[in-house]
PDB file of C-alpha atoms in Angstrom:
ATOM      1  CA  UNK S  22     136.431  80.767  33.805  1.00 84.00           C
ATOM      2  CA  UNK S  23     138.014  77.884  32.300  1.00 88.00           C
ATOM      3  CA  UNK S  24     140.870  77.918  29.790  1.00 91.00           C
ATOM      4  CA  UNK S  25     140.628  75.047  27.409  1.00 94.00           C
ATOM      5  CA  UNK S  26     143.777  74.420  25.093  1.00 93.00           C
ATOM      6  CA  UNK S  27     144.483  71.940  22.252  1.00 94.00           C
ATOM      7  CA  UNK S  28     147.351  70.828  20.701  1.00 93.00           C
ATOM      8  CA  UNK S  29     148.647  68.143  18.637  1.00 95.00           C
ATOM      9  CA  UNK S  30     146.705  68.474  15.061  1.00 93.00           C
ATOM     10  CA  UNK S  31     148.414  68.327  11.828  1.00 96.00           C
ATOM     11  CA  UNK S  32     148.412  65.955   8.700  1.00 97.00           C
ATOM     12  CA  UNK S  33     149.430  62.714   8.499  1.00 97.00           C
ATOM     13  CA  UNK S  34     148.864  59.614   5.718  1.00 98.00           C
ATOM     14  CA  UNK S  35     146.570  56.756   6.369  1.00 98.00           C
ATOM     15  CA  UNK S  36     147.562  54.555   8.449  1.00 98.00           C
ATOM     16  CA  UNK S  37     149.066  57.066  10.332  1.00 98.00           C
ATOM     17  CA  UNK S  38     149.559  58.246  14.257  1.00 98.00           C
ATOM     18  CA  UNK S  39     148.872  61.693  15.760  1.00 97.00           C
ATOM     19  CA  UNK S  40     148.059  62.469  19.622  1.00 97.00           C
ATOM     20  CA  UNK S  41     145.673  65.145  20.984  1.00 98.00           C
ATOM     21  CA  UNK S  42     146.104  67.237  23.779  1.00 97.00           C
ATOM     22  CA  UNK S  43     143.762  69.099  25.500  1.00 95.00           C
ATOM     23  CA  UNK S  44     145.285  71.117  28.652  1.00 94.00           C
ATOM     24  CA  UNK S  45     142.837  72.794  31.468  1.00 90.00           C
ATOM     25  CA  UNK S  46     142.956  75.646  33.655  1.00 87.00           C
ATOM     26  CA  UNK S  47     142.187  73.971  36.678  1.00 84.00           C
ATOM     27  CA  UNK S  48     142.532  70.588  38.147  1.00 84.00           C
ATOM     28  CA  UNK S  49     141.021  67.953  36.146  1.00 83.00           C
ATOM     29  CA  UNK S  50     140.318  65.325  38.769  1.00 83.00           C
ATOM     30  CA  UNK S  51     136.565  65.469  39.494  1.00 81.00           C
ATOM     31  CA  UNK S  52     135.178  66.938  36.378  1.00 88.00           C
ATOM     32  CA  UNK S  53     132.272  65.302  35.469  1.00 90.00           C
ATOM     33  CA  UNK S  54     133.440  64.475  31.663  1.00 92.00           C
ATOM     34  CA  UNK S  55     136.089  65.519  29.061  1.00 95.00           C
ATOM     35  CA  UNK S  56     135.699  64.512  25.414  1.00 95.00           C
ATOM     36  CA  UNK S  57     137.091  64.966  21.872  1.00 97.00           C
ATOM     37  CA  UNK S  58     134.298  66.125  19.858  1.00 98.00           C
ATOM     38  CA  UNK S  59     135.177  66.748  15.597  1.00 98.00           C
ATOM     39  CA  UNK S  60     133.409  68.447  12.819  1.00 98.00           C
ATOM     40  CA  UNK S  61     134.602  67.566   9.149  1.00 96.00           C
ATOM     41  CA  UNK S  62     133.048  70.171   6.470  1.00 91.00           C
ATOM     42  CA  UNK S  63     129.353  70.177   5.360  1.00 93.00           C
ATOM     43  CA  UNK S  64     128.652  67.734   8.190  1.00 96.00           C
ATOM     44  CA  UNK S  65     127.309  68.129  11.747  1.00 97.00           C
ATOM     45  CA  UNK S  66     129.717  68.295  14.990  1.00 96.00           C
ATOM     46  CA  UNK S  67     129.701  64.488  16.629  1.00 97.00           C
ATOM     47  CA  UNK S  68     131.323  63.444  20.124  1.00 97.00           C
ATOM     48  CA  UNK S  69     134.604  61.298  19.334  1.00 98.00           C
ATOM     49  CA  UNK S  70     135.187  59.861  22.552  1.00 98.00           C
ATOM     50  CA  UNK S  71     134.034  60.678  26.650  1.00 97.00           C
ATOM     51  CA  UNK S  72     136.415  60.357  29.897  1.00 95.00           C
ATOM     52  CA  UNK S  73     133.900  60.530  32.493  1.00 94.00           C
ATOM     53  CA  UNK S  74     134.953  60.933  36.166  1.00 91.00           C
ATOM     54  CA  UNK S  75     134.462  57.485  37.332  1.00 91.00           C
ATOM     55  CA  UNK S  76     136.692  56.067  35.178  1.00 91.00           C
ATOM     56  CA  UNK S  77     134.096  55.037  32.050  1.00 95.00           C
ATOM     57  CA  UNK S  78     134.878  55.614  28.372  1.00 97.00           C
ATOM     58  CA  UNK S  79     132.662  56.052  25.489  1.00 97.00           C
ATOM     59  CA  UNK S  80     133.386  55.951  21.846  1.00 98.00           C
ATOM     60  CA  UNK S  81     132.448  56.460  18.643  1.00 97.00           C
ATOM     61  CA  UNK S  82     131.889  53.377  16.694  1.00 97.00           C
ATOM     62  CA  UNK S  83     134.105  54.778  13.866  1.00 97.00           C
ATOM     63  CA  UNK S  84     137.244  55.416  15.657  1.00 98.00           C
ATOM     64  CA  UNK S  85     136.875  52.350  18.499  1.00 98.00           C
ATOM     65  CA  UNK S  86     139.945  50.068  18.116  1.00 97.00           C
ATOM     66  CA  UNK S  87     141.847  52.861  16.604  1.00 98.00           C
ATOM     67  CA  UNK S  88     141.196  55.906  19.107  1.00 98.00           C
ATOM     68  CA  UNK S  89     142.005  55.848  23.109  1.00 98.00           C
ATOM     69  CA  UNK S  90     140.997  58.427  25.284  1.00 98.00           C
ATOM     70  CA  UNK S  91     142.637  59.190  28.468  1.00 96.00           C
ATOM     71  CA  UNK S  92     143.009  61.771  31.769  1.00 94.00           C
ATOM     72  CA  UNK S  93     147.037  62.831  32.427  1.00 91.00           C
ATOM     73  CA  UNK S  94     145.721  64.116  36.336  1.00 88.00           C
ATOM     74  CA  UNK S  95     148.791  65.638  37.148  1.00 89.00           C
ATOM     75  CA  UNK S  96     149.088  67.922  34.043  1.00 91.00           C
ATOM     76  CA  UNK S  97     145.678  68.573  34.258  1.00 90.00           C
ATOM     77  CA  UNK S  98     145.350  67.004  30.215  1.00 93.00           C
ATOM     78  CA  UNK S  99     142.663  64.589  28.666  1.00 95.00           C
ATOM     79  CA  UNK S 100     144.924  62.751  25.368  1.00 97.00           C
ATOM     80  CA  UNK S 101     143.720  61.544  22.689  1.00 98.00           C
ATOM     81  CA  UNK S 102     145.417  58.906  20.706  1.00 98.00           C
ATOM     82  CA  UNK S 103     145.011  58.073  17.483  1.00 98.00           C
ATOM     83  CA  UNK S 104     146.064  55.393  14.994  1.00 98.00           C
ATOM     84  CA  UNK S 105     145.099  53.767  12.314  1.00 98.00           C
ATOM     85  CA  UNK S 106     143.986  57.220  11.022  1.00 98.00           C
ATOM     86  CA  UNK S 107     142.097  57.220   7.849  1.00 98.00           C
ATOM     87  CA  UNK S 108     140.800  60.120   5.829  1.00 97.00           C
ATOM     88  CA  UNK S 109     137.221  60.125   6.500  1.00 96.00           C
ATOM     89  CA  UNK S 110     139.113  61.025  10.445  1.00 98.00           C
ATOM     90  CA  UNK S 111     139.624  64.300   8.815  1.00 98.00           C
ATOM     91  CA  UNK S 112     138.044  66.742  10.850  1.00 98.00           C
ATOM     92  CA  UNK S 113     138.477  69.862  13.448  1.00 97.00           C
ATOM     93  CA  UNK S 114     139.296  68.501  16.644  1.00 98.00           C
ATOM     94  CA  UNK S 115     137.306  70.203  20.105  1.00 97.00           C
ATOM     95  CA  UNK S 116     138.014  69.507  23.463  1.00 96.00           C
ATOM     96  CA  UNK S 117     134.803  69.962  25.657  1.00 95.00           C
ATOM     97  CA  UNK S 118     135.218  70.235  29.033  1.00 94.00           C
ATOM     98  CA  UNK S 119     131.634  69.349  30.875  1.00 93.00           C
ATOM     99  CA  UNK S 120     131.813  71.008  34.821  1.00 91.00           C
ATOM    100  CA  UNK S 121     128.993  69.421  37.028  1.00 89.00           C
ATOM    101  CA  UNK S 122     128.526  70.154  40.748  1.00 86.00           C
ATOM    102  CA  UNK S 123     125.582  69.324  43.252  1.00 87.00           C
ATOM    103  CA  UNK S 124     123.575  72.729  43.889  1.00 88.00           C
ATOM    104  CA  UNK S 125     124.833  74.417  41.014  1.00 88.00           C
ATOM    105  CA  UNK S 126     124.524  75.124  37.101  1.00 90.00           C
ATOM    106  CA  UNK S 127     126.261  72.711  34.583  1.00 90.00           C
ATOM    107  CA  UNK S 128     129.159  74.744  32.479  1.00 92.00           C
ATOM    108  CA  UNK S 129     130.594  73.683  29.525  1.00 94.00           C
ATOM    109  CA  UNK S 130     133.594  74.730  27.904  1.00 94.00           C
ATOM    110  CA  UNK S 131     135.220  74.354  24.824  1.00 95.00           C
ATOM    111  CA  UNK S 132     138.761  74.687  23.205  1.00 94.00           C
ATOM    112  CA  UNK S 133     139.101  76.723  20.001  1.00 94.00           C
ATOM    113  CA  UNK S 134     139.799  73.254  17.817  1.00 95.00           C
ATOM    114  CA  UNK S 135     142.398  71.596  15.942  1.00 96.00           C
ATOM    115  CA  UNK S 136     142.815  70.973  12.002  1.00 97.00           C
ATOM    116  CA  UNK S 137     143.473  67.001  12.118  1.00 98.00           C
ATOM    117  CA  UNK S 138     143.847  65.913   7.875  1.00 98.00           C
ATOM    118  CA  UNK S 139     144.523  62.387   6.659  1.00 98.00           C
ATOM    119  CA  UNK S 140     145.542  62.586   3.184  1.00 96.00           C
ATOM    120  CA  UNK S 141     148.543  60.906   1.154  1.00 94.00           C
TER     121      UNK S 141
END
């Protein structure tokens, strides 16, 4: 079992900075991908942005320029940064945490989510 643990929510005005963190159990280094996913009332869950293991990012088109994803390896942490917040960003933050090995079963685990609200 995997513990998944975010910090870092909290409101902020437009324009505005905040910094995700999402800290694992176990060693982060070869996990196949860790992404910020977010889920803003009345509308569906959508991925945010993807570290995969070889080094590739994805994002979402709304946050790209404004959003940076990243893997701390030695405190076993995937960041996310965010600027240029705006209040359609406003959302509950999940960290997913996507476990793939040769010759066995994919696991996925997810944090318990973080209130991020852009509002002046």
């Amino acid at each position: 079992q995997v513990q998944v643990v975010e910090s870092g929510g909290g409101l902020v005005h437009p324009g505005g900075s905040l910094r995700l963190s999402c800290a694992a159990s176990v060693s982060i280094r070869s996990i196949y991908a860790m992404g910020w996913y977010r889920q803003a009332p009345g509308k569906q869950r959508e991925l945010v942005a993807l570290s995969l293991s070889n080094g590739n990012t994805n994002y979402e088109e709304s946050v790209k320029g404004r959003f940076t994803i990243s893997r701390d390896i030695a405190k076993n942490t995937v960041n996310l940064q965010m600027n240029s917040l705006k209040p359609e960003d406003t959302a509950v933050y999940s960290c997913n945490v996507d476990i793939r090995q040769i010759g066995a079963p994919r696991i996925v685990y997810w944090g318990q989510g973080t209130q991020v609200t852009v509002s002046s």
